[in-house]
Coordinates of C-alpha atoms in Angstrom, one line a residue:
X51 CA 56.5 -124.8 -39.8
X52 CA 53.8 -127.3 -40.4
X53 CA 50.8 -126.7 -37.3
X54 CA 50.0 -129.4 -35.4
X55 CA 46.7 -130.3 -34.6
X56 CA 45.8 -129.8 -30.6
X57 CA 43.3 -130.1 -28.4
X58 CA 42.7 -128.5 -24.9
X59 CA 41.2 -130.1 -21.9
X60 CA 37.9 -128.4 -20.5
X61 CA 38.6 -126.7 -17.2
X62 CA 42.4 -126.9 -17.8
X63 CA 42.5 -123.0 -16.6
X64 CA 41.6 -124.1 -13.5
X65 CA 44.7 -126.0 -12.7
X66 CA 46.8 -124.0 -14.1
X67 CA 49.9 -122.2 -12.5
X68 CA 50.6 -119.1 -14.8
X69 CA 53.8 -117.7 -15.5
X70 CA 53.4 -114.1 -16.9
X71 CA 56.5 -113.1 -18.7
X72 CA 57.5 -109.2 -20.1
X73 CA 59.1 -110.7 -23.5
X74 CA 60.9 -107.4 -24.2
X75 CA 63.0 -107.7 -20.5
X76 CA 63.2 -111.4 -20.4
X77 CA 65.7 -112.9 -22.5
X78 CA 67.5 -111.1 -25.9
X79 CA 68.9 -114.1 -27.8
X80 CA 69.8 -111.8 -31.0
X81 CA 72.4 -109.0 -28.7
X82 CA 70.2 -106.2 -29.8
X83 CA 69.0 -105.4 -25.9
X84 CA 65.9 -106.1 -26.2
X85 CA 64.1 -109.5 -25.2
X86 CA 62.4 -111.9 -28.0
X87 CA 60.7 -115.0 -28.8
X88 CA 64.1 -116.9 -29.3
X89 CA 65.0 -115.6 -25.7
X90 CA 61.9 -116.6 -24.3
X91 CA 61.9 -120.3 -26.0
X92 CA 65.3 -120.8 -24.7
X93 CA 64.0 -120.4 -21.5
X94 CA 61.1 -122.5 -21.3
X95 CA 63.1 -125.1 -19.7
X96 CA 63.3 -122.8 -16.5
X97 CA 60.1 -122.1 -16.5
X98 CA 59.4 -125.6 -16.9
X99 CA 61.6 -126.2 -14.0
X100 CA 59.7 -123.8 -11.1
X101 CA 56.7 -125.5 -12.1
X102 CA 54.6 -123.0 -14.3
X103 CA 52.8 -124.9 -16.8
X104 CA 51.0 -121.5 -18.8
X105 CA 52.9 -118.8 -20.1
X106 CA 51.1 -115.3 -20.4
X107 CA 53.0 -113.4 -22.7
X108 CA 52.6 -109.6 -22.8
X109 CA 51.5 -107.8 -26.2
X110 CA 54.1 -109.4 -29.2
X111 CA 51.8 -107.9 -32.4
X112 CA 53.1 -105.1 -34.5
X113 CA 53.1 -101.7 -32.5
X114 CA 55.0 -98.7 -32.2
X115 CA 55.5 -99.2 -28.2
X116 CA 54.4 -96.0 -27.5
X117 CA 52.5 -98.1 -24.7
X118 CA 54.8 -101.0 -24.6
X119 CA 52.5 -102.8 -27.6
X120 CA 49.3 -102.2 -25.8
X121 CA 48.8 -100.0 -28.9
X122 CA 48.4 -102.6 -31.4
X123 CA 48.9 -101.5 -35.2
X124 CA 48.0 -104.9 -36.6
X125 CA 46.4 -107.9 -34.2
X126 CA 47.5 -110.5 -36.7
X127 CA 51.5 -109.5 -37.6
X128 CA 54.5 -109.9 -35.1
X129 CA 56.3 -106.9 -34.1
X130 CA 59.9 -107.3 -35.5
X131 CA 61.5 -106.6 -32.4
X132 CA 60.3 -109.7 -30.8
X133 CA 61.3 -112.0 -33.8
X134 CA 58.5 -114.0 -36.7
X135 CA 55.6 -115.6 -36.9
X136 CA 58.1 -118.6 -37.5
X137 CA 59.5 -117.5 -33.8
X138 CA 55.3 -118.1 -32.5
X139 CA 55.5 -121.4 -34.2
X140 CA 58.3 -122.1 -32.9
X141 CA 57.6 -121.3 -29.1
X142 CA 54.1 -122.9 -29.1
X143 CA 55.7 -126.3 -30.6
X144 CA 58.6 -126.0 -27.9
X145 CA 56.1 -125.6 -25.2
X146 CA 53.7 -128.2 -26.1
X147 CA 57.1 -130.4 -25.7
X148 CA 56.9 -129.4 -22.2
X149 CA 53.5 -129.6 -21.3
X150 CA 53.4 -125.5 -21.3
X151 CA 50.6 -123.3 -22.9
X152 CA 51.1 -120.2 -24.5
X153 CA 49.0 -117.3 -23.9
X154 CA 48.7 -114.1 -26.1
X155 CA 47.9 -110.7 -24.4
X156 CA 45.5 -108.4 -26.8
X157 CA 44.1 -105.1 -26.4
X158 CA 40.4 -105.1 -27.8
X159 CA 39.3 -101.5 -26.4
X160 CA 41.7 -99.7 -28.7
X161 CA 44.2 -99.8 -30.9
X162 CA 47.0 -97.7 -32.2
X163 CA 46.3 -94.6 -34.1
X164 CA 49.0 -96.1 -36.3
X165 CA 46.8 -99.1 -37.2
X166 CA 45.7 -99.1 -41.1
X167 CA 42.3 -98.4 -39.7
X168 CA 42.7 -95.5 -37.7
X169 CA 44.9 -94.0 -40.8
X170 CA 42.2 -94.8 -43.4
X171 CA 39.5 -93.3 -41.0
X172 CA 41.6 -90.0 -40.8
X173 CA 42.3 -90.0 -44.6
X174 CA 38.6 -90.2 -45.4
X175 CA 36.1 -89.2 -42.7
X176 CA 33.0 -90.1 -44.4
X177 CA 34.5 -93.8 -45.3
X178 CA 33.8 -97.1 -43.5
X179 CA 36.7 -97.0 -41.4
X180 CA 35.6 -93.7 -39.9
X181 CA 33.2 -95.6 -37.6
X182 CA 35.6 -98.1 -36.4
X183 CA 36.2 -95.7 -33.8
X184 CA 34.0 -93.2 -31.3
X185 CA 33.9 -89.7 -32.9
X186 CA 32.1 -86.3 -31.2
X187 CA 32.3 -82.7 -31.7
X188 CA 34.1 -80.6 -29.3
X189 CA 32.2 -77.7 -27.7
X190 CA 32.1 -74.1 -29.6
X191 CA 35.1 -73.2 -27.6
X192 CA 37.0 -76.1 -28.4
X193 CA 36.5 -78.0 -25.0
X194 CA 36.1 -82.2 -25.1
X195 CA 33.2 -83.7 -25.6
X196 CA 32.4 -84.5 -22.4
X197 CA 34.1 -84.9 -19.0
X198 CA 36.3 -88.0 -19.4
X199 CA 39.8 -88.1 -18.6
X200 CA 42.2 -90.3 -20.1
X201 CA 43.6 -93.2 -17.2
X202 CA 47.0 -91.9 -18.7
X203 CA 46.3 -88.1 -17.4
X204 CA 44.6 -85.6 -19.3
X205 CA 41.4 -85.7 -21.0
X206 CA 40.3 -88.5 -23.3
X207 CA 39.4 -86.5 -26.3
X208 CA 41.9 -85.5 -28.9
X209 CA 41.0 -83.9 -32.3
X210 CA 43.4 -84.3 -35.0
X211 CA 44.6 -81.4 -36.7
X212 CA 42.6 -80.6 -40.0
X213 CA 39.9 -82.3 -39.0
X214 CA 36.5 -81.2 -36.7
X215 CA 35.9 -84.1 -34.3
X216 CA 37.5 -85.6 -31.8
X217 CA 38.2 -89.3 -30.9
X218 CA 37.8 -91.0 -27.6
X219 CA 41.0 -92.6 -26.4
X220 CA 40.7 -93.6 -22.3
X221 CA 44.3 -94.4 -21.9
X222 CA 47.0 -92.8 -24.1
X223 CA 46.3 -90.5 -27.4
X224 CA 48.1 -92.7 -29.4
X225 CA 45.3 -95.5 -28.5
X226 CA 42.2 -94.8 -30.0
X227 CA 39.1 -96.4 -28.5
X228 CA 37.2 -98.9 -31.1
X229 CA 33.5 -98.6 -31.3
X230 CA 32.4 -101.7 -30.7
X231 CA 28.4 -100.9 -31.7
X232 CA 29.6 -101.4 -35.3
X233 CA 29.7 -105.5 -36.2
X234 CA 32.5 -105.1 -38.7
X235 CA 35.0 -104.3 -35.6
X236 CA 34.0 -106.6 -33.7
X237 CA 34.2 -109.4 -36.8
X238 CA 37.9 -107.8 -37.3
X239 CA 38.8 -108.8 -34.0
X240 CA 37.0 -112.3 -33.5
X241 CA 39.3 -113.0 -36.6
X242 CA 42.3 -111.8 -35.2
X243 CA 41.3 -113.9 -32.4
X244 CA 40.5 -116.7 -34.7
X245 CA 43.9 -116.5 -36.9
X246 CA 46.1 -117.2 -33.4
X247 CA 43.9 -119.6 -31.6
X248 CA 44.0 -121.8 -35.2
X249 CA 48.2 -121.8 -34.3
X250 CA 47.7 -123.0 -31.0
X251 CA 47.7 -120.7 -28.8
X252 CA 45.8 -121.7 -25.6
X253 CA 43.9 -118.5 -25.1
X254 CA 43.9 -115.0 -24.2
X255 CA 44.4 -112.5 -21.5
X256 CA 41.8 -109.4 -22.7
X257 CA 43.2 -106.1 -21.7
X258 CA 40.4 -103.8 -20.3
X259 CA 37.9 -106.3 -21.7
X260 CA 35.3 -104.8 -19.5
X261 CA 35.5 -101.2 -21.2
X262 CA 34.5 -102.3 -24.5
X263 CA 31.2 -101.4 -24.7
X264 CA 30.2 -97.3 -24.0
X265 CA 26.9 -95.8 -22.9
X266 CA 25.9 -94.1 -26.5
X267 CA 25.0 -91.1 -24.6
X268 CA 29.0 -90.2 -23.4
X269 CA 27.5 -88.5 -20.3
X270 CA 29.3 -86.8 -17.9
X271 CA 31.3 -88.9 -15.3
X272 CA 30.4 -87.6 -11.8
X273 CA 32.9 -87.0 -9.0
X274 CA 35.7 -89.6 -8.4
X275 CA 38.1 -91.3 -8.6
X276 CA 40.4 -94.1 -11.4
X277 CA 38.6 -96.9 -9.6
X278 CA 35.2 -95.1 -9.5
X279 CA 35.3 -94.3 -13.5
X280 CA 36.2 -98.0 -14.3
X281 CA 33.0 -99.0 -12.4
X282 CA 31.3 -96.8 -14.3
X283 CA 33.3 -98.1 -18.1
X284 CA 32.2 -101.3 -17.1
X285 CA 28.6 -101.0 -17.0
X286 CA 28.2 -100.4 -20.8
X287 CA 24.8 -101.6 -21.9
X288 CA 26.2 -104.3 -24.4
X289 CA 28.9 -105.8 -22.8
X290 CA 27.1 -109.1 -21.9
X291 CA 26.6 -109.5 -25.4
X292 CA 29.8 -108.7 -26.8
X293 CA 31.0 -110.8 -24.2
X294 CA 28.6 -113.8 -25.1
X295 CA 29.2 -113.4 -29.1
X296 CA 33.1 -113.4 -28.6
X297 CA 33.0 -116.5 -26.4
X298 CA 30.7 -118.0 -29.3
X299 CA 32.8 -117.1 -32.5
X300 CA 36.7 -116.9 -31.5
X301 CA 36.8 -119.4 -28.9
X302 CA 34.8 -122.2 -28.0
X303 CA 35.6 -123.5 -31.2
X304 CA 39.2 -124.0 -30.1
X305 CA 38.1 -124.7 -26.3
X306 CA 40.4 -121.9 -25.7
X307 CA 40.1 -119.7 -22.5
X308 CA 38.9 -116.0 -22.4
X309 CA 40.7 -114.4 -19.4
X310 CA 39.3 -110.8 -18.8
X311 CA 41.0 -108.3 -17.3
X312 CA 38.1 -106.3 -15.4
X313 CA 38.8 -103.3 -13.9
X314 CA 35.2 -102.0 -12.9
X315 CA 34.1 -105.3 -11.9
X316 CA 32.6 -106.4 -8.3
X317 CA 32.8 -110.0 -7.5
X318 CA 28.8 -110.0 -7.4
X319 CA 28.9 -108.1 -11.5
X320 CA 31.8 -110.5 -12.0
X321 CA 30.1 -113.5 -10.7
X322 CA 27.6 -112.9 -13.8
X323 CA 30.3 -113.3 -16.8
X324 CA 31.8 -116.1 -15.0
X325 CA 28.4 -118.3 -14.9
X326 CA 28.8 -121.3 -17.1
X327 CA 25.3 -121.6 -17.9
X328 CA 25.4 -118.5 -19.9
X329 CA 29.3 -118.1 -21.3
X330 CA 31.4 -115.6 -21.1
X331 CA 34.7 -115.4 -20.1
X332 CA 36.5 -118.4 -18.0
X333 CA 37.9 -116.4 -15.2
X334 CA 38.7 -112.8 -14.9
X335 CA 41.2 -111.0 -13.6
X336 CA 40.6 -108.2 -11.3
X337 CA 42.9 -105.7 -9.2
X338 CA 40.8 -105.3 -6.1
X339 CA 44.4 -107.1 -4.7
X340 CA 47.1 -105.1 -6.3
X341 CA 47.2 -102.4 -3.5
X342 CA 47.3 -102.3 0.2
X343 CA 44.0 -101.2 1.6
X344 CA 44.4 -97.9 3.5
X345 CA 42.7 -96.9 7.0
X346 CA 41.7 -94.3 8.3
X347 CA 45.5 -93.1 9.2
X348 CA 46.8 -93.9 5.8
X349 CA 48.2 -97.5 6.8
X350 CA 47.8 -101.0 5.4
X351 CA 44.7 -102.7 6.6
X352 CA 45.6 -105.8 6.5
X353 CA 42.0 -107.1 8.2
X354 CA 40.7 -105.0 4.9
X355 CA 43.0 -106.7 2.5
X356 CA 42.0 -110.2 3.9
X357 CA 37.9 -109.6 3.3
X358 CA 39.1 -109.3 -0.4
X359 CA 39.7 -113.1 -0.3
X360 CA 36.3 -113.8 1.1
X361 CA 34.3 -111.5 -1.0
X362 CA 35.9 -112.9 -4.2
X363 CA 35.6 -116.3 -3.3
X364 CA 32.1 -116.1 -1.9
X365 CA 30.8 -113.6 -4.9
X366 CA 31.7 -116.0 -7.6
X367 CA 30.9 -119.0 -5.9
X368 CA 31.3 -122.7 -6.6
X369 CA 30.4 -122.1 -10.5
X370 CA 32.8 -119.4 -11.7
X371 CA 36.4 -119.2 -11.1
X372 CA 38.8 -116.5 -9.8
X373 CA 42.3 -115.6 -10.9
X374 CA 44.8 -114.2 -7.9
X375 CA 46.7 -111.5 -8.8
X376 CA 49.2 -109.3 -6.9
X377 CA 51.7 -108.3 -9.4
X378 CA 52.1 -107.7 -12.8
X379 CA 54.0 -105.4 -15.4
X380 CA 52.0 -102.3 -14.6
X381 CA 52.8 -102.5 -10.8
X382 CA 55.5 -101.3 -8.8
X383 CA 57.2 -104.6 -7.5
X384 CA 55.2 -106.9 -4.6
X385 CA 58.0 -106.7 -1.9
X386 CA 57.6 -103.3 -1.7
X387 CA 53.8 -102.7 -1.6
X388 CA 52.7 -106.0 0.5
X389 CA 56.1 -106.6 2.0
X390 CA 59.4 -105.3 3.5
X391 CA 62.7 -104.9 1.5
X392 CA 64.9 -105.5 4.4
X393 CA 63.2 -108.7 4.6
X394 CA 63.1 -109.3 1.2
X395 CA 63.4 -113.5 1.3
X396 CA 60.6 -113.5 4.1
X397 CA 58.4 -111.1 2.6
X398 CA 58.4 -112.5 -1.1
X399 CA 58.3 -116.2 -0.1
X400 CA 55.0 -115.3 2.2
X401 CA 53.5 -113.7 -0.6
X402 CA 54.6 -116.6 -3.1
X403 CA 52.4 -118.8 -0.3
X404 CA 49.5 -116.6 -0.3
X405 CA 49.0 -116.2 -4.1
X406 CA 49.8 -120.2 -4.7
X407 CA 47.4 -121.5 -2.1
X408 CA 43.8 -119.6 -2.9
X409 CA 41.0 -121.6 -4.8
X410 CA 42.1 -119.8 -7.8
X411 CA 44.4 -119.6 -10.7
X412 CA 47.5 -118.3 -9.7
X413 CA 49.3 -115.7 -11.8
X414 CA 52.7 -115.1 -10.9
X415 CA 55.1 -112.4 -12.8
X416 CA 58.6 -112.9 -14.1
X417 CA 60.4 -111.9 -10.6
X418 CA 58.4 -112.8 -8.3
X419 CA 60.2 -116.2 -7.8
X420 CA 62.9 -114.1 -7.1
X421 CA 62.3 -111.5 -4.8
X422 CA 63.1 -109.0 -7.3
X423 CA 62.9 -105.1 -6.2
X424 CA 62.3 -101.7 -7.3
X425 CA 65.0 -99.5 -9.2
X426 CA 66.2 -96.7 -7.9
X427 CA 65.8 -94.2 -10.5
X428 CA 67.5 -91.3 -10.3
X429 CA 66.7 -89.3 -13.8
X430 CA 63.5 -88.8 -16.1
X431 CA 66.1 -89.9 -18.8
X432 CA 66.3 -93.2 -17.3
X433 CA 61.9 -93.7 -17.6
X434 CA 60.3 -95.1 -20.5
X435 CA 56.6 -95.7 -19.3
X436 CA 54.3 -93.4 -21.0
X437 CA 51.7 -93.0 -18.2
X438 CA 55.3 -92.1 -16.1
X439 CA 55.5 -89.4 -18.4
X440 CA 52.6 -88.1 -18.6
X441 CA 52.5 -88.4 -14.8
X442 CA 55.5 -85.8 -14.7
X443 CA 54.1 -83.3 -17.5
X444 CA 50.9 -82.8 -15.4
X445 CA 52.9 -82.7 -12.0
X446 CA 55.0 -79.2 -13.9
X447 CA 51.1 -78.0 -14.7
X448 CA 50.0 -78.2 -11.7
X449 CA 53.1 -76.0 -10.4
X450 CA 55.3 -78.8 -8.9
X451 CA 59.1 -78.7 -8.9
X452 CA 60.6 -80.8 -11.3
X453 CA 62.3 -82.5 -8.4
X454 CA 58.8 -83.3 -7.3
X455 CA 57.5 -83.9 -10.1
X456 CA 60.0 -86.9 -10.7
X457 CA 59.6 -88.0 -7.1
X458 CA 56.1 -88.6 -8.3
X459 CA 56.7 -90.3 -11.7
X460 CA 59.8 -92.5 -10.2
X461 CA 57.1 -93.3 -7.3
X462 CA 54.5 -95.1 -9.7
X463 CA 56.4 -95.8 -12.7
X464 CA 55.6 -99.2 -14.3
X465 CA 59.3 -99.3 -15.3
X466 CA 59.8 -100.8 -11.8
X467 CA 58.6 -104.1 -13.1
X468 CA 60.1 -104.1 -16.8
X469 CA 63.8 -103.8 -16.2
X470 CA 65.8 -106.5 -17.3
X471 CA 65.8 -110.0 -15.8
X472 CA 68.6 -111.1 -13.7
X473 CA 70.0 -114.5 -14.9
X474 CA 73.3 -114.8 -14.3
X475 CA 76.3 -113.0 -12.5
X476 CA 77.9 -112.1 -15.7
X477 CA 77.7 -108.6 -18.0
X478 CA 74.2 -107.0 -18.0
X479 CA 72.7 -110.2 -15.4
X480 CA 73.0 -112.6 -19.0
X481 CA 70.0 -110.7 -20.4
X482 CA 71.7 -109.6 -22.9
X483 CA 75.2 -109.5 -25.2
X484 CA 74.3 -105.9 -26.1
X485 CA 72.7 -102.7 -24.2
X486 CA 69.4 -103.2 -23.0
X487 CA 66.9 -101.3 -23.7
X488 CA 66.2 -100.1 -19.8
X489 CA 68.4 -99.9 -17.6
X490 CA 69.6 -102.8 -15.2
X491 CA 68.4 -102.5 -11.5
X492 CA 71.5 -102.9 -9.4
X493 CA 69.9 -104.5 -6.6
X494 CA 68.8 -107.5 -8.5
X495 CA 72.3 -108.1 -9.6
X496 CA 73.0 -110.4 -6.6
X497 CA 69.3 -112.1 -6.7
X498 CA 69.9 -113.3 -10.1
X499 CA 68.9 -117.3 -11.2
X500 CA 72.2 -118.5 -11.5
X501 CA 72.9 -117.1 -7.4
X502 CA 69.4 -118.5 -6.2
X503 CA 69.9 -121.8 -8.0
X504 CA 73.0 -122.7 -5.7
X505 CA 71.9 -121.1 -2.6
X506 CA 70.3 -123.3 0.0
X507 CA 67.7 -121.3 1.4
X508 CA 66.4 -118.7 -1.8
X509 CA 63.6 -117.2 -3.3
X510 CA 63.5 -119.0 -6.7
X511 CA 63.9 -122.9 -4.1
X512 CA 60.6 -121.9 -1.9
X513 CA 58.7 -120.8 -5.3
X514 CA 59.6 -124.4 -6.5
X515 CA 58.8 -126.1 -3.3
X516 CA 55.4 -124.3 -2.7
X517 CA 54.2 -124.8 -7.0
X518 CA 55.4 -128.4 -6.4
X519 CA 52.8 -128.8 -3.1
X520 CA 50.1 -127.2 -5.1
X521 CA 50.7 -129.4 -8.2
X522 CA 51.2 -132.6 -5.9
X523 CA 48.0 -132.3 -4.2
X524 CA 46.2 -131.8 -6.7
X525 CA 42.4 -131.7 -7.4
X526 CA 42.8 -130.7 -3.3
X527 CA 43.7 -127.3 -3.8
X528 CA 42.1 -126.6 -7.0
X529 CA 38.5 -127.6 -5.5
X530 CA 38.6 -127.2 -1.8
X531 CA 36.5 -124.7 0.1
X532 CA 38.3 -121.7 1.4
X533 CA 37.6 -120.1 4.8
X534 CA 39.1 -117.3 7.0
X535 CA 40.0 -118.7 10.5
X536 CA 40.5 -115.2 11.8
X537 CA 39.1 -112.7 9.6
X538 CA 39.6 -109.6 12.1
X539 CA 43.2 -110.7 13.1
X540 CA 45.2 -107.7 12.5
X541 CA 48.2 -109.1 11.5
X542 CA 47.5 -113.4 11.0
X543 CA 45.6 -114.7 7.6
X544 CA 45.0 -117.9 8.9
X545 CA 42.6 -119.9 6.3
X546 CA 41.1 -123.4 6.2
X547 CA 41.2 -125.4 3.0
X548 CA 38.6 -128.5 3.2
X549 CA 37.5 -131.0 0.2
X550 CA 35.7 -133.9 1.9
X551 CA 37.7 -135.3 4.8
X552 CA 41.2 -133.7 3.9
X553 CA 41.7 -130.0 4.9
X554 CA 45.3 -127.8 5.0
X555 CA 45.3 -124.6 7.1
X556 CA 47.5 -122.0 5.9
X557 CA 48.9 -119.3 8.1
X558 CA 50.6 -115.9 7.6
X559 CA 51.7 -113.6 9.1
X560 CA 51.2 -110.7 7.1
X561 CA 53.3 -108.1 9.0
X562 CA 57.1 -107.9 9.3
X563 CA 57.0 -108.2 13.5
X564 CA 56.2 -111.3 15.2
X565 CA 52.5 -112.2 15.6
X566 CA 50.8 -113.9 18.7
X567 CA 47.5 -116.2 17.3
X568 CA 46.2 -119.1 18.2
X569 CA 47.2 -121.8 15.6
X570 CA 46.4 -124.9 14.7
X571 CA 47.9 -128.3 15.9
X572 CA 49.6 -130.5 13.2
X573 CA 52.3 -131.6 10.9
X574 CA 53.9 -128.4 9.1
X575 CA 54.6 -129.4 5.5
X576 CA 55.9 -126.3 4.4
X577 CA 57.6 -123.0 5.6
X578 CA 60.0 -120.0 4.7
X579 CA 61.4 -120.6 7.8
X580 CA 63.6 -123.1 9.4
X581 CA 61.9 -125.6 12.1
X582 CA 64.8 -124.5 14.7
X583 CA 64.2 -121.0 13.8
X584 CA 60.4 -121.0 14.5
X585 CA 58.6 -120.3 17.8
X586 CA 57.2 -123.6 19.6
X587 CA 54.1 -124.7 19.0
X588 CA 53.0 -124.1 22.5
X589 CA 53.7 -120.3 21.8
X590 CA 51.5 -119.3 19.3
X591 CA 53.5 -117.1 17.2
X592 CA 54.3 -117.0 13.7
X593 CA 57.8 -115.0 13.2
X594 CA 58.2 -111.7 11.0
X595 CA 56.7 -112.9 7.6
X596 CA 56.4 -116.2 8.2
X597 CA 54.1 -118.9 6.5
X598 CA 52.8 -122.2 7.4
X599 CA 50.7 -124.7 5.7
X600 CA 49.6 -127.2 8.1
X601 CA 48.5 -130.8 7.5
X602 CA 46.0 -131.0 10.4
X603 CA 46.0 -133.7 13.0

């Protein structure tokens, strides 16, 4: 295929509604059960259709999947299972057609210990690929290095056999971490970057961006927790730098956006890579809204989960830009952390509403406009997530049950979010002519596109209907300041949205019980529920779930 030139629009991430997609439990177009390009370019139409106008694809380059292709073997080659280079061509042309942008997903803090770099490095030690990754001598008794456990489980040191040092990896063995002190890596990748940005691809989403660069010392990690350890990871001394020089070389000469995906990051240390006057990434993407808050008492504080907006808002300020994120492929699906499966059309459509309408670039995952749900697993067989397993083998260590230790691993498994998608009513939900390559969730069977597409009152017709309002009012909600009305309501997240003279006020009711609170007066131009199902304005109420976005009088 011949590339076509392109250009990009400055600030075009800003107005962006982003559609991530799984590609392996999308579409299979070729019947061997797993998804592909193919799939995924037949389908751009229906993405087209909800109102997405940026696809965030998850990992595609050559990998062994031990980690789903977050252990990349080779950042410029296509893994077979997902189709050709031809296939990349093919879907970028196709969504350029549509006015859709492709994003690639990469993983810079590691790669595979299948990658040609990792193998040279263990073939000759003293060579040049040795220091492409962090080395250290255990202790005289064999222990690690130093303190660090892998995010996977385990510690984050493993020595190969025959040799008398150890390599970092901080998520799975099978992902060694790159040392990113040494310029030739970090040339490797800017040309990897490079290679896909010159096809036109839009930009990337960079995986655990903020754990690229490492204190040379390797000290000790005090007590703590996951979240406590990425703060620390992300307060390497160079990362500003590496940040800056990737921004430079890879892609502000395609005017391509750099989305970082910043676990460790405070909106005040966040605000800092996001300031225009000194470039580093465009927005980043953060998980400080991925899980319920917890009080005291172990319950979802709500009130706690609302100041999140604030703070993000308020610590990047006017200048930078946020992302909203509440679900994605590692993460159990949204109904059942922020919502209620019994009220699964209220709960998802609220949520929909809530993600759509901050001053922030929306990401929604494959499902979501659905309502899809968790899978009730019922066998280790039936898991394929390798922090799942690893979940379980430690759970036996520790003296748990196997029963237990299942319970555990079917509990947080990112499996929940990879099964197949439900299309149709027919054999396997349409995914696929063959047998997938995870099993089906049953209780998406009836939510599927085709079911939603007819129904009146769905899922998939409220995502539609609350893109379109975004898209329609356009720079409004883009650009508008962003308020809480009630920021210690316990149950009501009623914000104010105000450019100039025009202003929206959005309320929801974040609890599955009906909620008192005073709200505003005004013309309701959207809801999840119908007008002669809703409380009178005089009442004050908001039903179970239920959202409203107001056009003030």
């Amino acid at each position: 295929m011949t590339l076509t030139p392109h250009a990009f629009a400055p600030g075009w991430e800003r107005r962006a509604v982003v559609y991530q997609v799984y590609p392996k439990s999308f579409l299979d177009a070729d019947g061997d059960g797993i998804g592909d390009l193919p799939g995924l370019t037949e389908k751009l139409d229906y993405i087209a259709d909800l109102g997405a106008d940026t696809v965030w694809l998850c990992p595609i380059f050559k990998s062994p999947m031990i980690d789903q292709g977050y252990d990349m073997a080779d950042y410029t080659a296509v893994n077979p299972l997902f189709g050709t280079l031809e296939d990349v061509d093919a879907l970028i042309e196709e969504g350029r057609r549509r006015d859709i942008k492709i994003i690639l997903d990469i993983a810079l803090n590691h790669c595979s210990t299948q990658h040609p770099w990792f193998q040279e490095a263990l073939a000759n030690p003293g060579g040049p690929y040795a220091d492409y990754f962090i080395w250290r001598k255990p202790g005289a008794d064999g222990a690690a290095p130093n303190n660090w456990p892998s995010v996977f489980g385990g510690p984050a040191w493993t020595t190969p056999e025959g040799h008398d040092r150890a390599y970092l990896h901080l998520f799975d063995k099978s992902q060694a971490d790159l040392n990113w002190d040494n310029p030739a890596v970090r040339q490797e990748i800017y040309a990897a970057i490079r290679f896909w940005l010159a096809r036109g691809i839009a930009g990337f989403r960079l995986d655990v961006v903020t754990m690229i660069s490492k204190d040379p010392a390797l000290p000790d990690l005090p007590a703590g927790g996951l979240m406590d350890r990425y703060r620390i990871w992300a307060r390497g001394p160079n990362l500003h730098a590496y940040l800056r020089e990737m921004r430079r070389e890879a892609f502000d000469p395609y005017q391509a956006v750099a989305i970082g995906e910043a676990p460790g990051l405070t909106p005040e240390t966040a605000a800092a890579v996001l300031d225009p006057a000194d470039p580093m990434l465009h927005m980043v993407y953060h998980f400080d809204l991925v899980e319920p808050p917890r009080d005291e008492a172990g319950d979802y504080d709500r009130v706690a989960f609302k100041k999140v907006f604030t703070a993000w808002d308020q610590g990047v300020g006017p200048q930078g830009w946020n992302s909203v994120v509440l679900s994605n492929h590692d993460l159990s699906r949204i109904v059942h952390r922020f919502g209620d499966p019994a009220q699964r059309y209220e709960s998802a459509t609220m949520l929909l509403a809530l993600v759509l309408f901050q001053r922030a670039t929306p990401f929604l995952y494959q499902g979501d406009e659905l309502g899809l749900l968790n899978t009730p697993f019922t066998d280790m067989s039936e898991l394929d997530d390798v922090w799942a397993k690893t979940t379980y083998r430690e759970a036996l260590k520790k003296g748990r049950t196997p029963a237990e230790a299942f319970a555990k691993a079917a509990a947080m498994t990112r499996d929940h979010a990879r099964t197949p998608f439900p299309w149709t009513e027919g054999f396997g939900g349409g995914f696929s002519g063959g047998t997938p390559w995870l099993r089906t969730n049953p209780l998406n069977a009836p939510l599927n596109v085709e079911r939603q597409s007819r129904a009146t009152r769905s899922v998939l017709r409220f995502a539609k209907a609350a893109i379109a309002l975004r898209k329609a009012e356009a720079p409004f909600w883009q650009e508008a300041a962003f308020e809480d009305l009630l920021p210690e309501h316990p149950d009501v997240f009623l914000f104010q949205r105000k450019l100039g003279d025009q202003s929206r006020i959005v309320a929801l009711n974040l609890r599955g019980a009906r909620a008192e609170a005073p709200l505003p007066s005004g013309r309701v131009i959207l809801s999840n529920y119908r007008l002669q199902d809703r409380p009178r304005p005089e009442e004050g109420a908001l039903l179970p779930f239920e959202v409203r976005v107001y056009a003030p009088s």
